[in-house]
XYZ file of C-alpha atoms in Angstrom:
346
model
C 13.077 -40.780 -20.489
C 16.406 -42.069 -19.126
C 17.516 -45.687 -19.597
C 17.465 -46.194 -15.802
C 13.864 -44.909 -15.547
C 12.830 -47.106 -18.500
C 14.364 -50.153 -16.809
C 12.586 -49.363 -13.532
C 9.228 -48.964 -15.285
C 9.743 -52.229 -17.151
C 10.515 -53.993 -13.866
C 7.365 -52.548 -12.252
C 5.250 -53.655 -15.205
C 6.679 -57.175 -14.966
C 5.913 -57.288 -11.250
C 2.361 -56.041 -11.854
C 1.847 -58.583 -14.638
C 3.110 -61.370 -12.395
C 0.886 -60.229 -9.521
C -2.193 -60.056 -11.768
C -1.453 -63.493 -13.228
C -1.048 -64.928 -9.730
C -4.371 -63.436 -8.645
C -6.095 -64.812 -11.729
C -4.634 -68.259 -11.135
C -5.699 -68.140 -7.501
C -9.209 -67.092 -8.515
C -9.294 -69.845 -11.125
C -8.187 -72.453 -8.597
C -10.813 -71.251 -6.149
C -13.528 -71.247 -8.807
C -12.684 -74.710 -10.129
C -13.539 -77.666 -7.893
C -10.557 -79.679 -6.703
C -10.684 -83.345 -5.717
C -8.334 -85.752 -3.978
C -6.984 -88.586 -6.085
C -8.907 -91.836 -5.641
C -7.087 -95.103 -4.917
C -6.387 -97.475 -7.801
C -9.035 -100.189 -7.990
C -7.931 -103.425 -9.644
C -9.796 -106.494 -10.885
C -10.129 -109.523 -8.666
C -8.690 -112.885 -9.699
C -12.084 -114.055 -10.928
C -12.359 -111.249 -13.497
C -11.778 -111.903 -17.161
C -9.893 -109.170 -19.025
C -12.235 -107.030 -21.119
C -11.616 -107.893 -24.770
C -14.116 -105.592 -26.437
C -16.706 -102.968 -25.654
C -19.610 -105.397 -25.994
C -18.134 -108.186 -23.889
C -20.691 -109.317 -21.317
C -18.019 -108.701 -18.675
C -17.788 -104.973 -19.483
C -20.240 -102.744 -17.603
C -21.152 -99.454 -19.295
C -22.423 -96.618 -17.110
C -23.723 -93.268 -18.360
C -23.849 -90.129 -16.233
C -24.003 -86.387 -16.736
C -21.217 -84.114 -15.485
C -21.985 -80.480 -14.685
C -18.805 -78.499 -14.092
C -20.681 -75.330 -13.199
C -22.633 -76.685 -10.196
C -21.959 -78.639 -6.979
C -23.488 -81.700 -8.662
C -20.003 -82.520 -9.967
C -19.060 -83.300 -6.381
C -21.906 -85.791 -6.226
C -20.893 -87.348 -9.555
C -17.316 -87.890 -8.352
C -18.618 -89.569 -5.181
C -20.914 -91.800 -7.247
C -18.038 -92.941 -9.485
C -15.884 -93.730 -6.457
C -18.673 -95.771 -4.882
C -19.131 -97.827 -8.047
C -15.423 -98.621 -8.319
C -14.986 -99.353 -4.626
C -17.718 -101.990 -4.578
C -17.040 -103.602 -7.963
C -15.480 -107.039 -8.130
C -14.108 -106.097 -11.560
C -13.663 -102.298 -11.500
C -11.327 -102.310 -14.508
C -14.180 -103.796 -16.539
C -16.315 -100.704 -15.898
C -16.491 -97.974 -18.545
C -18.040 -94.587 -17.813
C -19.740 -92.511 -20.491
C -20.118 -88.886 -19.394
C -22.420 -86.352 -21.055
C -21.581 -82.692 -20.565
C -21.754 -79.250 -22.149
C -18.950 -79.024 -24.763
C -17.123 -75.971 -23.395
C -16.707 -77.755 -20.041
C -14.876 -80.694 -21.622
C -11.263 -79.530 -21.114
C -11.798 -78.892 -17.380
C -13.827 -82.068 -16.925
C -11.342 -84.281 -18.740
C -8.505 -82.921 -16.607
C -10.510 -83.228 -13.382
C -11.679 -86.797 -13.989
C -8.251 -87.965 -15.177
C -6.534 -86.429 -12.135
C -9.093 -87.841 -9.698
C -9.304 -91.293 -11.269
C -6.028 -91.904 -13.152
C -6.991 -95.482 -14.034
C -10.612 -94.859 -15.004
C -11.873 -95.936 -18.416
C -14.102 -93.072 -19.502
C -15.374 -91.113 -22.503
C -16.818 -87.600 -22.753
C -19.674 -86.791 -25.114
C -20.978 -83.328 -25.995
C -24.538 -82.498 -25.034
C -25.715 -79.221 -26.536
C -28.369 -77.443 -24.403
C -29.996 -76.121 -27.597
C -31.088 -79.694 -28.301
C -33.718 -79.490 -25.604
C -34.040 -75.864 -24.422
C -37.056 -75.203 -26.628
C -38.856 -78.196 -25.087
C -38.246 -77.472 -21.376
C -41.116 -76.216 -19.248
C -40.655 -74.686 -15.803
C -41.170 -77.093 -12.892
C -41.420 -77.020 -9.105
C -37.625 -76.772 -8.650
C -35.132 -74.847 -10.743
C -32.556 -77.676 -10.717
C -35.075 -79.859 -12.544
C -35.198 -77.371 -15.429
C -31.509 -77.551 -16.345
C -30.827 -78.936 -19.844
C -28.452 -81.629 -18.526
C -31.357 -83.023 -16.516
C -32.890 -83.955 -19.882
C -29.724 -85.427 -21.418
C -30.816 -88.971 -20.497
C -33.506 -88.667 -23.161
C -30.783 -88.421 -25.819
C -28.434 -91.107 -24.509
C -29.038 -93.577 -27.352
C -28.339 -90.830 -29.904
C -25.165 -89.594 -28.200
C -23.530 -92.900 -27.297
C -21.644 -94.921 -29.944
C -23.794 -97.253 -32.089
C -21.815 -100.304 -30.936
C -23.147 -99.932 -27.385
C -26.135 -102.198 -26.902
C -26.913 -101.604 -23.223
C -26.112 -98.960 -20.600
C -26.884 -98.217 -16.973
C -27.892 -94.613 -16.400
C -27.083 -93.184 -12.947
C -27.906 -89.797 -11.431
C -25.275 -87.657 -9.709
C -26.818 -87.697 -6.215
C -26.371 -91.357 -5.328
C -23.852 -93.919 -4.126
C -23.633 -97.617 -4.974
C -22.831 -100.007 -2.122
C -22.982 -103.278 -4.061
C -21.370 -104.757 -7.162
C -22.844 -102.824 -10.098
C -22.372 -105.907 -12.308
C -25.402 -107.449 -10.571
C -27.583 -104.622 -11.877
C -25.917 -104.844 -15.299
C -26.890 -108.505 -15.695
C -30.633 -108.150 -15.053
C -32.923 -109.638 -17.681
C -34.832 -106.924 -19.523
C -36.786 -109.554 -21.459
C -38.676 -107.653 -24.166
C -38.559 -104.308 -22.349
C -36.615 -101.246 -23.403
C -35.660 -100.308 -19.867
C -35.563 -101.743 -16.381
C -35.941 -99.889 -13.088
C -37.346 -100.417 -9.598
C -41.108 -99.795 -9.668
C -43.185 -98.418 -6.813
C -46.781 -99.400 -7.422
C -47.971 -98.228 -4.003
C -47.222 -94.602 -4.953
C -50.135 -92.357 -5.900
C -49.558 -92.274 -9.649
C -52.121 -89.526 -10.262
C -49.924 -87.185 -8.191
C -47.424 -86.851 -11.065
C -49.875 -85.178 -13.465
C -52.193 -82.192 -13.262
C -56.004 -82.406 -12.982
C -56.155 -81.159 -16.575
C -54.301 -84.283 -17.690
C -56.676 -86.680 -15.937
C -59.823 -84.790 -16.984
C -58.847 -84.796 -20.665
C -59.520 -88.231 -22.222
C -57.122 -87.533 -25.085
C -54.272 -87.392 -22.528
C -55.320 -89.875 -19.860
C -56.160 -92.528 -22.461
C -52.430 -93.147 -22.900
C -52.615 -95.387 -19.798
C -55.819 -97.175 -20.830
C -54.159 -100.480 -21.724
C -51.401 -100.282 -19.135
C -51.071 -100.717 -15.386
C -48.694 -97.814 -14.727
C -46.444 -97.646 -11.674
C -44.092 -94.889 -10.610
C -40.387 -95.435 -11.255
C -37.454 -93.126 -10.629
C -35.409 -92.224 -13.709
C -32.188 -91.766 -11.733
C -31.379 -95.480 -12.048
C -32.242 -97.205 -15.322
C -30.894 -100.118 -17.337
C -31.529 -99.301 -21.001
C -31.580 -101.497 -24.106
C -30.090 -99.003 -26.549
C -30.804 -101.167 -29.608
C -34.550 -101.323 -28.956
C -34.680 -97.644 -27.973
C -33.051 -96.569 -31.238
C -35.093 -98.974 -33.335
C -38.435 -97.780 -31.965
C -37.602 -94.051 -31.716
C -38.264 -93.494 -28.026
C -36.447 -90.157 -27.975
C -39.087 -88.798 -30.372
C -41.888 -90.253 -28.219
C -40.552 -88.469 -25.144
C -40.196 -85.209 -27.070
C -43.811 -85.569 -28.230
C -45.067 -85.362 -24.641
C -42.740 -82.477 -23.861
C -44.319 -80.514 -26.715
C -47.769 -81.269 -25.323
C -46.587 -80.089 -21.906
C -45.420 -76.770 -23.371
C -48.921 -76.139 -24.676
C -51.205 -77.659 -22.032
C -49.208 -77.879 -18.766
C -50.028 -81.475 -17.817
C -47.272 -82.056 -15.202
C -44.906 -80.225 -12.827
C -41.792 -82.380 -12.372
C -39.198 -81.810 -15.083
C -37.974 -84.805 -17.085
C -39.710 -87.520 -15.017
C -43.321 -87.329 -16.303
C -42.437 -87.869 -19.999
C -40.717 -91.124 -18.993
C -43.797 -92.170 -17.030
C -46.049 -91.319 -19.984
C -43.967 -93.393 -22.394
C -42.749 -96.296 -20.250
C -44.859 -96.701 -17.074
C -46.523 -100.105 -17.107
C -43.937 -101.436 -19.528
C -40.790 -101.541 -17.378
C -38.696 -104.581 -16.518
C -38.922 -104.795 -12.714
C -35.706 -104.380 -10.720
C -35.305 -105.070 -7.006
C -36.013 -102.012 -4.845
C -32.555 -102.374 -3.276
C -31.157 -100.795 -6.462
C -32.835 -97.444 -5.860
C -33.421 -96.465 -2.256
C -34.615 -93.091 -3.506
C -36.083 -89.987 -1.913
C -33.298 -89.508 0.657
C -33.166 -85.824 -0.288
C -36.729 -85.350 0.917
C -39.409 -83.731 -1.204
C -38.810 -81.157 -3.926
C -39.808 -78.172 -1.801
C -38.399 -78.610 1.728
C -35.915 -81.487 1.449
C -36.444 -82.776 4.990
C -34.621 -85.835 6.336
C -35.965 -89.245 5.414
C -35.262 -92.828 6.399
C -34.506 -95.811 4.187
C -37.318 -97.896 2.785
C -37.652 -101.356 4.389
C -35.439 -104.040 2.879
C -31.860 -104.511 1.689
C -29.815 -101.678 0.157
C -27.551 -101.731 -2.903
C -27.891 -98.064 -3.911
C -28.751 -94.946 -1.912
C -30.250 -92.058 -3.866
C -30.667 -88.507 -2.537
C -33.406 -87.557 -4.985
C -35.347 -84.529 -3.820
C -34.206 -81.070 -2.753
C -31.781 -81.988 0.052
C -28.314 -83.019 -1.181
C -25.863 -84.625 1.257
C -22.901 -82.378 0.361
C -24.945 -79.235 1.038
C -26.303 -80.469 4.352
C -22.905 -81.746 5.510
C -21.219 -78.425 4.667
C -23.954 -76.517 6.467
C -23.521 -78.729 9.584
C -27.167 -79.769 9.245
C -26.614 -83.335 8.065
C -29.315 -85.954 8.180
C -28.286 -89.303 9.656
C -28.109 -90.982 6.242
C -25.911 -88.201 4.829
C -23.082 -89.694 6.865
C -23.246 -92.766 4.630
C -22.413 -90.524 1.657
C -19.499 -88.623 3.238
C -16.860 -91.453 2.988
C -17.114 -91.189 -0.811
C -16.627 -87.410 -0.892
C -13.291 -86.615 -2.562
C -13.848 -82.862 -2.598
C -10.883 -80.812 -1.353
C -12.159 -78.416 1.285
C -10.344 -75.153 1.865
C -7.953 -75.327 4.806
C -9.057 -72.864 7.459
C -6.137 -71.193 9.256
C -6.868 -70.028 12.769
C -5.605 -66.565 13.774
C -5.600 -67.418 17.490
């Protein structure tokens, strides 16, 4: 082979390598969600500088981040809403749970979207809970990260005494510090309760017809509460082993099929009737409709501090499909997702 031919072949190989690398990068960029950078949110004059993690002025919020699904888009919107409505946004610390191999992408994404955000990433291993998950009415409810809230007190640092847990399909339109300061009294967790809901609906007839199961509510007056917004006393949870109590009911579910709705029923079995009441304004839930059809719904009567699209219908999906419900338009101002620019050929 002549030197000239060798040089030509080498040049072709370099061009091919460059072309392949460019295609891979383009595919990677298309596959990885991109977000616009959020504005910098600064403390008001009335805010005291956070001196330590357990200062009463520091608000700790826990969320899950799923890099492999559109729920990340909802999480980013939720974070933005919290910061935008906080009097002291720099005193807010986010604690994100995610699958370990997603951490590099998530850390880069969150840091680029919120350059001034105080946040930590914690590994949640799906194997922790996979053997305890039973199928439910909707596949999204069966994902391991949907159960990560059960392990929050084990995954968060021991110095944290309290945390607010928030789902990924909500926005906050009030100062989150108001929720942070609620009095839990002797309770392990606080959440809005809905005692008008048909509580029997959350468990199967087998559960109610078996005294060994139904007797768990004998000395309680249980009310439904949504686990997408909870204020948790981590000290009491750890001390009394509530993670193990929740796992106990999940093992019973695997054997006897006593409920249909993912990670919610174990929380009801363990905590319902023993929850510190929180104003309903802090969880205007059900905006995603039911778990099967996800039809449009209106707000509950009363003031609103948090809108929650629990149910099948998510605002980002309906907005993209041009089938938005009226309330989905309240979510869209917090959407930082970078949409692909469509170039007309006309």
